[in-house]
PDB file of C-alpha atoms in Angstrom:
ATOM      1  CA  MET A   1     108.037 121.932 107.708  1.00 51.00           C
ATOM      2  CA  PRO A   2     111.588 121.141 108.858  1.00 50.00           C
ATOM      3  CA  PRO A   3     113.872 122.542 106.625  1.00 44.00           C
ATOM      4  CA  MET A   4     114.703 119.905 103.557  1.00 45.00           C
ATOM      5  CA  SER A   5     118.232 119.608 104.170  1.00 40.00           C
ATOM      6  CA  LYS A   6     117.447 118.083 107.847  1.00 45.00           C
ATOM      7  CA  HIS A   7     115.611 115.728 107.205  1.00 46.00           C
ATOM      8  CA  LEU A   8     117.099 114.052 104.053  1.00 51.00           C
ATOM      9  CA  ASP A   9     120.699 114.293 105.786  1.00 49.00           C
ATOM     10  CA  THR A  10     119.876 111.088 107.948  1.00 47.00           C
ATOM     11  CA  GLN A  11     122.797 108.524 107.072  1.00 50.00           C
ATOM     12  CA  LEU A  12     124.449 107.953 109.825  1.00 44.00           C
ATOM     13  CA  TYR A  13     122.151 108.106 112.167  1.00 53.00           C
ATOM     14  CA  ARG A  14     120.060 105.118 110.051  1.00 63.00           C
ATOM     15  CA  GLU A  15     122.851 103.008 110.540  1.00 66.00           C
ATOM     16  CA  ASP A  16     120.213 101.940 113.721  1.00 63.00           C
ATOM     17  CA  ILE A  17     118.388 100.414 111.062  1.00 66.00           C
ATOM     18  CA  ILE A  18     121.208  99.021 109.391  1.00 62.00           C
ATOM     19  CA  LYS A  19     122.491  96.962 112.102  1.00 67.00           C
ATOM     20  CA  ASP A  20     118.695  95.953 113.671  1.00 77.00           C
ATOM     21  CA  PRO A  21     115.712  96.443 111.676  1.00 85.00           C
ATOM     22  CA  LEU A  22     113.221  95.444 114.833  1.00 93.00           C
ATOM     23  CA  PRO A  23     111.274  96.901 116.446  1.00 96.00           C
ATOM     24  CA  ARG A  24     110.032  98.155 113.530  1.00 97.00           C
ATOM     25  CA  ILE A  25     108.236 101.689 113.292  1.00 98.00           C
ATOM     26  CA  ILE A  26     105.323 101.861 110.109  1.00 98.00           C
ATOM     27  CA  MET A  27     103.716 105.265 109.083  1.00 98.00           C
ATOM     28  CA  TYR A  28     100.371 104.166 106.458  1.00 98.00           C
ATOM     29  CA  TYR A  29     100.044 107.316 103.872  1.00 98.00           C
ATOM     30  CA  GLN A  30      96.844 107.107 102.202  1.00 98.00           C
ATOM     31  CA  THR A  31      95.398 110.825 102.466  1.00 98.00           C
ATOM     32  CA  HIS A  32      98.076 112.152 100.291  1.00 98.00           C
ATOM     33  CA  HIS A  33      97.175 115.994  99.635  1.00 98.00           C
ATOM     34  CA  ASP A  34      94.562 118.791 101.653  1.00 97.00           C
ATOM     35  CA  SER A  35      91.841 120.303 100.486  1.00 94.00           C
ATOM     36  CA  SER A  36      93.288 122.362  98.865  1.00 95.00           C
ATOM     37  CA  ASP A  37      94.950 119.326  96.570  1.00 95.00           C
ATOM     38  CA  ASN A  38      98.366 120.554  98.439  1.00 97.00           C
ATOM     39  CA  LEU A  39     101.182 117.433  98.866  1.00 98.00           C
ATOM     40  CA  ILE A  40     100.544 116.908 102.476  1.00 98.00           C
ATOM     41  CA  SER A  41     104.520 115.882 102.632  1.00 98.00           C
ATOM     42  CA  ALA A  42     106.048 112.696 104.188  1.00 98.00           C
ATOM     43  CA  LEU A  43     109.881 113.830 104.293  1.00 97.00           C
ATOM     44  CA  PRO A  44     109.457 114.651 107.889  1.00 97.00           C
ATOM     45  CA  LEU A  45     109.960 111.180 108.707  1.00 97.00           C
ATOM     46  CA  ALA A  46     113.510 110.533 107.045  1.00 95.00           C
ATOM     47  CA  GLN A  47     114.505 113.710 109.745  1.00 92.00           C
ATOM     48  CA  PRO A  48     116.980 112.680 112.726  1.00 90.00           C
ATOM     49  CA  GLY A  49     114.937 111.796 115.635  1.00 89.00           C
ATOM     50  CA  SER A  50     112.421 109.761 113.313  1.00 92.00           C
ATOM     51  CA  LEU A  51     113.997 106.157 113.132  1.00 93.00           C
ATOM     52  CA  VAL A  52     110.839 105.075 110.595  1.00 97.00           C
ATOM     53  CA  THR A  53     111.804 101.988 108.091  1.00 96.00           C
ATOM     54  CA  HIS A  54     108.487 101.456 106.113  1.00 98.00           C
ATOM     55  CA  VAL A  55     106.153 103.723 104.857  1.00 98.00           C
ATOM     56  CA  ILE A  56     102.866 102.238 102.828  1.00 98.00           C
ATOM     57  CA  LEU A  57     101.610 103.923 100.169  1.00 98.00           C
ATOM     58  CA  ALA A  58      97.819 103.434 100.356  1.00 98.00           C
ATOM     59  CA  ALA A  59      95.263 102.602  98.718  1.00 97.00           C
ATOM     60  CA  ILE A  60      96.574 100.789  95.498  1.00 98.00           C
ATOM     61  CA  HIS A  61      92.622  99.918  93.661  1.00 98.00           C
ATOM     62  CA  ILE A  62      92.227  97.014  91.024  1.00 98.00           C
ATOM     63  CA  ASN A  63      88.966  97.820  88.762  1.00 98.00           C
ATOM     64  CA  GLU A  64      87.048  96.822  86.348  1.00 97.00           C
ATOM     65  CA  ASP A  65      89.225  98.061  83.393  1.00 97.00           C
ATOM     66  CA  PRO A  66      92.091  96.354  84.132  1.00 96.00           C
ATOM     67  CA  GLU A  67      94.956  99.141  82.866  1.00 95.00           C
ATOM     68  CA  ASN A  68      92.342 101.937  85.080  1.00 97.00           C
ATOM     69  CA  LEU A  69      94.741 101.104  88.059  1.00 98.00           C
ATOM     70  CA  THR A  70      93.893 104.132  90.469  1.00 98.00           C
ATOM     71  CA  LEU A  71      96.009 104.770  93.220  1.00 98.00           C
ATOM     72  CA  ASN A  72      92.850 106.159  95.608  1.00 97.00           C
ATOM     73  CA  ASP A  73      90.828 108.177  92.960  1.00 96.00           C
ATOM     74  CA  HIS A  74      93.531 108.668  90.741  1.00 97.00           C
ATOM     75  CA  VAL A  75      95.654 106.851  88.125  1.00 97.00           C
ATOM     76  CA  PRO A  76      98.895 106.838  89.411  1.00 98.00           C
ATOM     77  CA  ASP A  77     100.454 109.370  87.023  1.00 97.00           C
ATOM     78  CA  HIS A  78      98.321 111.597  87.370  1.00 97.00           C
ATOM     79  CA  PRO A  79     100.128 114.800  87.270  1.00 97.00           C
ATOM     80  CA  ARG A  80      98.705 115.804  91.160  1.00 96.00           C
ATOM     81  CA  ASN A  81     101.424 112.710  91.880  1.00 98.00           C
ATOM     82  CA  ASN A  82     104.491 113.903  90.812  1.00 97.00           C
ATOM     83  CA  GLN A  83     105.545 115.187  92.963  1.00 98.00           C
ATOM     84  CA  LEU A  84     104.917 112.164  95.972  1.00 98.00           C
ATOM     85  CA  TRP A  85     106.517 109.663  93.684  1.00 98.00           C
ATOM     86  CA  SER A  86     109.680 112.569  93.917  1.00 98.00           C
ATOM     87  CA  GLU A  87     109.540 112.429  97.566  1.00 98.00           C
ATOM     88  CA  LEU A  88     108.767 108.908  98.458  1.00 98.00           C
ATOM     89  CA  ALA A  89     111.698 108.264  96.747  1.00 98.00           C
ATOM     90  CA  LEU A  90     113.676 110.716  98.344  1.00 97.00           C
ATOM     91  CA  LEU A  91     112.268 108.518 101.413  1.00 97.00           C
ATOM     92  CA  GLN A  92     113.874 105.788  99.763  1.00 96.00           C
ATOM     93  CA  ALA A  93     118.017 107.344  99.556  1.00 95.00           C
ATOM     94  CA  SER A  94     117.814 107.649 102.979  1.00 94.00           C
ATOM     95  CA  GLY A  95     117.452 104.270 104.606  1.00 94.00           C
ATOM     96  CA  ILE A  96     113.343 104.246 104.393  1.00 96.00           C
ATOM     97  CA  LYS A  97     111.921 101.057 102.863  1.00 97.00           C
ATOM     98  CA  VAL A  98     108.432 102.332 100.011  1.00 98.00           C
ATOM     99  CA  LEU A  99     105.577  99.372  99.802  1.00 98.00           C
ATOM    100  CA  GLY A 100     102.678  99.989  98.194  1.00 98.00           C
ATOM    101  CA  MET A 101      99.122  98.391  99.590  1.00 98.00           C
ATOM    102  CA  LEU A 102      97.076  96.975  97.996  1.00 98.00           C
ATOM    103  CA  GLY A 103      93.434  96.526  98.720  1.00 98.00           C
ATOM    104  CA  GLY A 104      91.379  97.933 102.191  1.00 95.00           C
ATOM    105  CA  ALA A 105      88.199  98.714 102.590  1.00 91.00           C
ATOM    106  CA  ALA A 106      87.224  99.230  98.845  1.00 92.00           C
ATOM    107  CA  ARG A 107      87.003  95.666  97.011  1.00 94.00           C
ATOM    108  CA  GLY A 108      86.985  94.042  94.139  1.00 96.00           C
ATOM    109  CA  SER A 109      90.788  93.600  94.117  1.00 98.00           C
ATOM    110  CA  TYR A 110      90.811  90.277  95.398  1.00 98.00           C
ATOM    111  CA  ILE A 111      88.270  89.151  93.451  1.00 97.00           C
ATOM    112  CA  ARG A 112      90.142  89.833  90.500  1.00 98.00           C
ATOM    113  CA  LEU A 113      93.163  88.061  91.215  1.00 98.00           C
ATOM    114  CA  ASP A 114      90.953  84.878  91.988  1.00 98.00           C
ATOM    115  CA  GLY A 115      89.528  83.628  89.017  1.00 96.00           C
ATOM    116  CA  SER A 116      90.978  81.482  86.517  1.00 98.00           C
ATOM    117  CA  ALA A 117      94.578  81.464  85.156  1.00 98.00           C
ATOM    118  CA  GLU A 118      93.206  83.875  81.962  1.00 98.00           C
ATOM    119  CA  GLN A 119      92.129  86.682  84.585  1.00 98.00           C
ATOM    120  CA  PHE A 120      94.452  86.784  87.447  1.00 98.00           C
ATOM    121  CA  GLU A 121      97.223  87.652  84.002  1.00 98.00           C
ATOM    122  CA  LYS A 122      94.492  89.744  83.022  1.00 98.00           C
ATOM    123  CA  TYR A 123      94.222  91.891  86.439  1.00 98.00           C
ATOM    124  CA  TYR A 124      97.645  91.079  88.109  1.00 98.00           C
ATOM    125  CA  GLY A 125     100.078  92.352  84.706  1.00 98.00           C
ATOM    126  CA  PRO A 126      99.317  95.933  85.264  1.00 98.00           C
ATOM    127  CA  LEU A 127      99.708  95.662  88.600  1.00 98.00           C
ATOM    128  CA  ARG A 128     103.109  94.205  88.541  1.00 98.00           C
ATOM    129  CA  ASP A 129     104.326  97.160  85.677  1.00 98.00           C
ATOM    130  CA  PHE A 130     102.764  99.555  88.308  1.00 98.00           C
ATOM    131  CA  VAL A 131     104.982  98.497  91.160  1.00 98.00           C
ATOM    132  CA  ARG A 132     107.619  97.867  89.209  1.00 98.00           C
ATOM    133  CA  GLY A 133     107.847 101.620  87.242  1.00 98.00           C
ATOM    134  CA  LYS A 134     107.775 103.265  90.429  1.00 98.00           C
ATOM    135  CA  ASN A 135     110.157 101.121  92.779  1.00 98.00           C
ATOM    136  CA  LEU A 136     108.245  99.932  95.447  1.00 98.00           C
ATOM    137  CA  ASP A 137     110.392  98.363  97.451  1.00 98.00           C
ATOM    138  CA  GLY A 138     107.588  95.812  97.969  1.00 98.00           C
ATOM    139  CA  LEU A 139     103.293  95.174  98.741  1.00 98.00           C
ATOM    140  CA  ASP A 140     100.485  95.097 101.575  1.00 98.00           C
ATOM    141  CA  LEU A 141      98.352  93.031 101.566  1.00 98.00           C
ATOM    142  CA  ASP A 142      95.331  94.112 102.550  1.00 98.00           C
ATOM    143  CA  VAL A 143      92.549  91.547 101.612  1.00 98.00           C
ATOM    144  CA  GLU A 144      89.094  92.908 103.275  1.00 97.00           C
ATOM    145  CA  GLU A 145      86.412  90.924 100.812  1.00 97.00           C
ATOM    146  CA  VAL A 146      86.927  86.619 100.581  1.00 96.00           C
ATOM    147  CA  MET A 147      89.243  85.378  98.514  1.00 97.00           C
ATOM    148  CA  SER A 148      90.418  81.870  98.477  1.00 98.00           C
ATOM    149  CA  LEU A 149      93.713  80.431 100.382  1.00 98.00           C
ATOM    150  CA  GLN A 150      95.342  79.169  96.883  1.00 98.00           C
ATOM    151  CA  GLY A 151      94.627  82.783  95.261  1.00 98.00           C
ATOM    152  CA  ILE A 152      96.125  83.999  97.672  1.00 98.00           C
ATOM    153  CA  ILE A 153      99.385  81.799  97.770  1.00 98.00           C
ATOM    154  CA  ARG A 154      99.380  82.176  93.671  1.00 98.00           C
ATOM    155  CA  LEU A 155      99.647  85.947  94.349  1.00 98.00           C
ATOM    156  CA  ILE A 156     102.366  85.173  97.016  1.00 98.00           C
ATOM    157  CA  ASP A 157     104.161  83.277  94.319  1.00 98.00           C
ATOM    158  CA  ARG A 158     103.765  85.720  91.416  1.00 98.00           C
ATOM    159  CA  LEU A 159     105.531  88.564  93.318  1.00 98.00           C
ATOM    160  CA  ARG A 160     108.472  86.470  94.919  1.00 98.00           C
ATOM    161  CA  SER A 161     108.720  84.958  91.142  1.00 98.00           C
ATOM    162  CA  ASP A 162     108.808  88.324  89.419  1.00 98.00           C
ATOM    163  CA  PHE A 163     110.522  90.516  91.808  1.00 98.00           C
ATOM    164  CA  GLY A 164     112.850  87.982  93.718  1.00 98.00           C
ATOM    165  CA  GLU A 165     114.201  87.008  97.257  1.00 97.00           C
ATOM    166  CA  GLU A 166     114.318  90.899  98.763  1.00 97.00           C
ATOM    167  CA  PHE A 167     110.359  92.092  97.696  1.00 98.00           C
ATOM    168  CA  ILE A 168     108.410  92.949 100.674  1.00 98.00           C
ATOM    169  CA  ILE A 169     105.274  90.800 101.185  1.00 98.00           C
ATOM    170  CA  THR A 170     103.129  92.379 104.108  1.00 98.00           C
ATOM    171  CA  PHE A 171      99.690  91.007 105.170  1.00 98.00           C
ATOM    172  CA  ALA A 172      97.047  93.730 106.929  1.00 98.00           C
ATOM    173  CA  PRO A 173      94.293  91.621 108.837  1.00 98.00           C
ATOM    174  CA  VAL A 174      92.342  92.443 111.441  1.00 98.00           C
ATOM    175  CA  ALA A 175      94.202  91.535 114.736  1.00 98.00           C
ATOM    176  CA  SER A 176      91.215  89.197 115.775  1.00 98.00           C
ATOM    177  CA  ALA A 177      92.131  86.952 112.489  1.00 98.00           C
ATOM    178  CA  LEU A 178      95.577  85.285 113.909  1.00 98.00           C
ATOM    179  CA  LEU A 179      93.347  83.810 116.509  1.00 98.00           C
ATOM    180  CA  ASP A 180      89.935  82.867 115.165  1.00 96.00           C
ATOM    181  CA  PRO A 181      89.738  82.840 111.429  1.00 94.00           C
ATOM    182  CA  THR A 182      85.697  83.244 111.772  1.00 94.00           C
ATOM    183  CA  ARG A 183      86.612  86.873 113.515  1.00 96.00           C
ATOM    184  CA  ASN A 184      88.194  87.521 110.086  1.00 96.00           C
ATOM    185  CA  LEU A 185      88.074  89.639 106.572  1.00 96.00           C
ATOM    186  CA  SER A 186      89.798  87.624 104.302  1.00 97.00           C
ATOM    187  CA  GLY A 187      87.744  84.783 103.411  1.00 93.00           C
ATOM    188  CA  PHE A 188      91.638  81.950 104.403  1.00 97.00           C
ATOM    189  CA  ASN A 189      92.676  81.082 107.320  1.00 98.00           C
ATOM    190  CA  TYR A 190      96.020  82.730 108.461  1.00 98.00           C
ATOM    191  CA  ALA A 191      97.188  80.171 110.386  1.00 98.00           C
ATOM    192  CA  ASP A 192      96.910  78.034 107.060  1.00 98.00           C
ATOM    193  CA  LEU A 193      98.490  81.160 105.243  1.00 98.00           C
ATOM    194  CA  GLU A 194     101.663  81.316 107.449  1.00 98.00           C
ATOM    195  CA  ALA A 195     101.730  77.197 107.129  1.00 98.00           C
ATOM    196  CA  ALA A 196     101.579  77.105 102.937  1.00 98.00           C
ATOM    197  CA  ARG A 197     104.097  80.827 103.041  1.00 98.00           C
ATOM    198  CA  GLY A 198     105.223  81.899 106.520  1.00 98.00           C
ATOM    199  CA  LYS A 199     108.941  82.409 104.500  1.00 98.00           C
ATOM    200  CA  ASP A 200     107.169  84.316 102.319  1.00 98.00           C
ATOM    201  CA  ILE A 201     105.601  87.002 104.270  1.00 98.00           C
ATOM    202  CA  ALA A 202     108.078  89.411 106.308  1.00 98.00           C
ATOM    203  CA  TRP A 203     104.994  90.499 109.099  1.00 98.00           C
ATOM    204  CA  TYR A 204     101.571  91.268 109.782  1.00 98.00           C
ATOM    205  CA  ASN A 205     100.166  93.962 110.196  1.00 98.00           C
ATOM    206  CA  ALA A 206      96.999  93.184 112.745  1.00 98.00           C
ATOM    207  CA  GLN A 207      94.801  95.890 113.161  1.00 98.00           C
ATOM    208  CA  PHE A 208      94.252  96.148 116.444  1.00 98.00           C
ATOM    209  CA  TYR A 209      91.284  98.489 115.714  1.00 97.00           C
ATOM    210  CA  PHE A 210      87.539  99.128 115.309  1.00 96.00           C
ATOM    211  CA  GLY A 211      86.468  96.608 117.359  1.00 96.00           C
ATOM    212  CA  TRP A 212      89.539  94.345 115.942  1.00 97.00           C
ATOM    213  CA  GLY A 213      91.616  94.135 118.415  1.00 97.00           C
ATOM    214  CA  ASP A 214      92.769  95.282 122.272  1.00 95.00           C
ATOM    215  CA  ILE A 215      96.433  97.455 122.727  1.00 95.00           C
ATOM    216  CA  SER A 216      95.474  98.900 125.983  1.00 96.00           C
ATOM    217  CA  ASN A 217      96.707  95.647 127.825  1.00 97.00           C
ATOM    218  CA  THR A 218      98.244  93.103 126.785  1.00 97.00           C
ATOM    219  CA  ASN A 219      96.454  89.872 126.516  1.00 97.00           C
ATOM    220  CA  MET A 220      95.920  89.912 123.049  1.00 98.00           C
ATOM    221  CA  TYR A 221      99.520  90.163 121.835  1.00 98.00           C
ATOM    222  CA  ASP A 222     100.769  88.197 124.401  1.00 97.00           C
ATOM    223  CA  LEU A 223      98.125  85.297 123.606  1.00 98.00           C
ATOM    224  CA  MET A 224      99.293  85.443 119.324  1.00 98.00           C
ATOM    225  CA  VAL A 225     103.206  84.789 120.979  1.00 97.00           C
ATOM    226  CA  SER A 226     101.756  81.953 123.078  1.00 97.00           C
ATOM    227  CA  VAL A 227      99.451  79.888 120.660  1.00 97.00           C
ATOM    228  CA  GLY A 228     102.656  79.642 117.783  1.00 97.00           C
ATOM    229  CA  TRP A 229     102.651  83.504 116.277  1.00 98.00           C
ATOM    230  CA  ASN A 230     106.567  84.430 115.921  1.00 97.00           C
ATOM    231  CA  PRO A 231     106.968  88.031 117.953  1.00 97.00           C
ATOM    232  CA  GLU A 232     109.284  89.185 115.019  1.00 97.00           C
ATOM    233  CA  LYS A 233     106.273  88.616 112.563  1.00 98.00           C
ATOM    234  CA  ILE A 234     103.207  90.681 114.489  1.00 98.00           C
ATOM    235  CA  VAL A 235     103.237  94.370 113.731  1.00 98.00           C
ATOM    236  CA  ILE A 236     100.747  96.075 116.726  1.00 98.00           C
ATOM    237  CA  GLY A 237      98.578  98.450 113.781  1.00 98.00           C
ATOM    238  CA  MET A 238      96.799 101.608 115.722  1.00 98.00           C
ATOM    239  CA  LEU A 239      95.204 104.766 115.540  1.00 98.00           C
ATOM    240  CA  THR A 240      96.974 107.985 115.143  1.00 98.00           C
ATOM    241  CA  ASN A 241      93.783 110.044 116.002  1.00 98.00           C
ATOM    242  CA  PRO A 242      90.601 109.117 116.805  1.00 98.00           C
ATOM    243  CA  THR A 243      89.694 111.109 113.997  1.00 98.00           C
ATOM    244  CA  ASN A 244      90.409 108.504 112.016  1.00 97.00           C
ATOM    245  CA  GLY A 245      87.763 105.684 113.598  1.00 96.00           C
ATOM    246  CA  LYS A 246      86.933 103.595 116.588  1.00 96.00           C
ATOM    247  CA  GLY A 247      89.913 101.955 118.785  1.00 96.00           C
ATOM    248  CA  PHE A 248      92.259 105.067 119.629  1.00 97.00           C
ATOM    249  CA  LEU A 249      94.271 105.240 122.394  1.00 96.00           C
ATOM    250  CA  PRO A 250      96.021 107.711 123.202  1.00 95.00           C
ATOM    251  CA  TRP A 251     100.109 108.131 123.865  1.00 93.00           C
ATOM    252  CA  SER A 252      99.272 107.632 127.908  1.00 93.00           C
ATOM    253  CA  ASN A 253      97.051 104.869 127.895  1.00 94.00           C
ATOM    254  CA  PHE A 254      99.466 102.474 125.332  1.00 94.00           C
ATOM    255  CA  SER A 255     103.355 103.336 125.982  1.00 95.00           C
ATOM    256  CA  PRO A 256     103.412 101.802 128.765  1.00 96.00           C
ATOM    257  CA  VAL A 257     101.362  98.285 126.687  1.00 97.00           C
ATOM    258  CA  LEU A 258     103.934  98.605 124.341  1.00 97.00           C
ATOM    259  CA  ALA A 259     106.827  99.431 126.738  1.00 95.00           C
ATOM    260  CA  SER A 260     105.453  95.953 128.520  1.00 96.00           C
ATOM    261  CA  ILE A 261     105.826  94.473 125.614  1.00 97.00           C
ATOM    262  CA  ARG A 262     109.253  95.680 124.056  1.00 95.00           C
ATOM    263  CA  SER A 263     110.814  94.650 127.174  1.00 93.00           C
ATOM    264  CA  LYS A 264     108.986  90.734 126.902  1.00 93.00           C
ATOM    265  CA  ASN A 265     109.803  90.437 123.246  1.00 92.00           C
ATOM    266  CA  GLN A 266     113.646  91.642 122.382  1.00 87.00           C
ATOM    267  CA  ARG A 267     112.319  90.642 119.265  1.00 93.00           C
ATOM    268  CA  PHE A 268     109.286  92.198 118.598  1.00 97.00           C
ATOM    269  CA  GLY A 269     107.546  93.066 115.796  1.00 98.00           C
ATOM    270  CA  GLY A 270     107.581  97.048 115.921  1.00 98.00           C
ATOM    271  CA  VAL A 271     103.972  99.278 115.233  1.00 98.00           C
ATOM    272  CA  MET A 272     102.221 100.641 112.522  1.00 98.00           C
ATOM    273  CA  GLY A 273     100.618 103.683 112.153  1.00 98.00           C
ATOM    274  CA  TRP A 274      97.138 104.710 110.553  1.00 98.00           C
ATOM    275  CA  GLU A 275      97.773 106.778 109.083  1.00 98.00           C
ATOM    276  CA  TYR A 276      99.969 110.003 108.805  1.00 98.00           C
ATOM    277  CA  PHE A 277      98.806 113.174 107.834  1.00 98.00           C
ATOM    278  CA  ASN A 278      96.853 113.409 111.118  1.00 98.00           C
ATOM    279  CA  SER A 279      98.662 111.473 113.563  1.00 98.00           C
ATOM    280  CA  LEU A 280      98.793 112.324 117.311  1.00 98.00           C
ATOM    281  CA  PRO A 281     100.648 114.660 118.923  1.00 97.00           C
ATOM    282  CA  GLY A 282     101.534 117.004 116.097  1.00 98.00           C
ATOM    283  CA  ASP A 283      98.175 116.180 113.825  1.00 98.00           C
ATOM    284  CA  VAL A 284      97.709 118.018 110.503  1.00 98.00           C
ATOM    285  CA  HIS A 285     100.498 120.632 111.075  1.00 97.00           C
ATOM    286  CA  GLU A 286     103.203 118.464 112.069  1.00 98.00           C
ATOM    287  CA  PRO A 287     102.405 114.525 111.909  1.00 98.00           C
ATOM    288  CA  TRP A 288     105.587 113.471 112.197  1.00 98.00           C
ATOM    289  CA  GLU A 289     105.960 113.964 115.993  1.00 97.00           C
ATOM    290  CA  TRP A 290     104.299 110.498 115.873  1.00 97.00           C
ATOM    291  CA  ALA A 291     107.181 108.894 114.314  1.00 97.00           C
ATOM    292  CA  MET A 292     109.295 111.089 116.936  1.00 96.00           C
ATOM    293  CA  GLN A 293     107.404 109.599 119.744  1.00 96.00           C
ATOM    294  CA  MET A 294     107.396 106.555 118.980  1.00 97.00           C
ATOM    295  CA  THR A 295     111.396 106.366 118.179  1.00 96.00           C
ATOM    296  CA  ASN A 296     111.918 107.793 121.770  1.00 95.00           C
ATOM    297  CA  LEU A 297     109.810 104.818 122.858  1.00 95.00           C
ATOM    298  CA  LEU A 298     111.336 101.906 121.018  1.00 94.00           C
ATOM    299  CA  ARG A 299     114.288 102.471 119.631  1.00 88.00           C
ATOM    300  CA  LYS A 300     116.248 104.839 122.001  1.00 78.00           C
TER     301      LYS A 300
END
């Protein structure tokens, strides 16, 4: 890992992000520890040469016991996470926004938030307290289970009411859901959601992998823009390593595609990588290299 002083003294370097946060460079951070339970530090994402704008901490789960909120498989305040929270605060101090990701492939969180008013309050309260206690800058709502449009609107409205206008609310739909509501994991129609609460949604981390999207050319992205999606709100999601799932593309394949999209859309929303710990080309030894190469491609 680079020396600590190199990747924290970034205030002047990050003035570029303050002036123009687009295109965003977003890194999902789900694997926090290695097989020996040592923290996989994300601090190198703040070093000069990396203009990461957001880190999304995954994954928060609402379980049957409303007081048993978990970050992956452990309670958030488990001792193994002490250094994690300290380092995330340092990332925030460097200018990187840190969001939490709620949900994902492990289902149950949104079903519990989609019930009666009484049930919603029972399960929402601990989530609100967690977000507030950890000083998160926002929540990424990864709804991979059936939820009603009314239910997700209720959640958005409460988050906005409780955390204010600066709180970042994003979604992580599969890319096809932005074009075809029948090719969707979330239940509700994203076009209907955008019409109803678009002012409260900062952007969509569209998953262009696992067979739900194609970033080997610009066709799918261009179609999204042509049917009315704002380019600022579409973040192209990609896998950072072939071991992270189906649909990985090497740099030589997708870099010209992203460069083309960037040239055609000056307000391009950006990219996100799933996930940090083994990002290529550095892999587990230097996973921050993905962010540095993406910075050179999109922000130079």
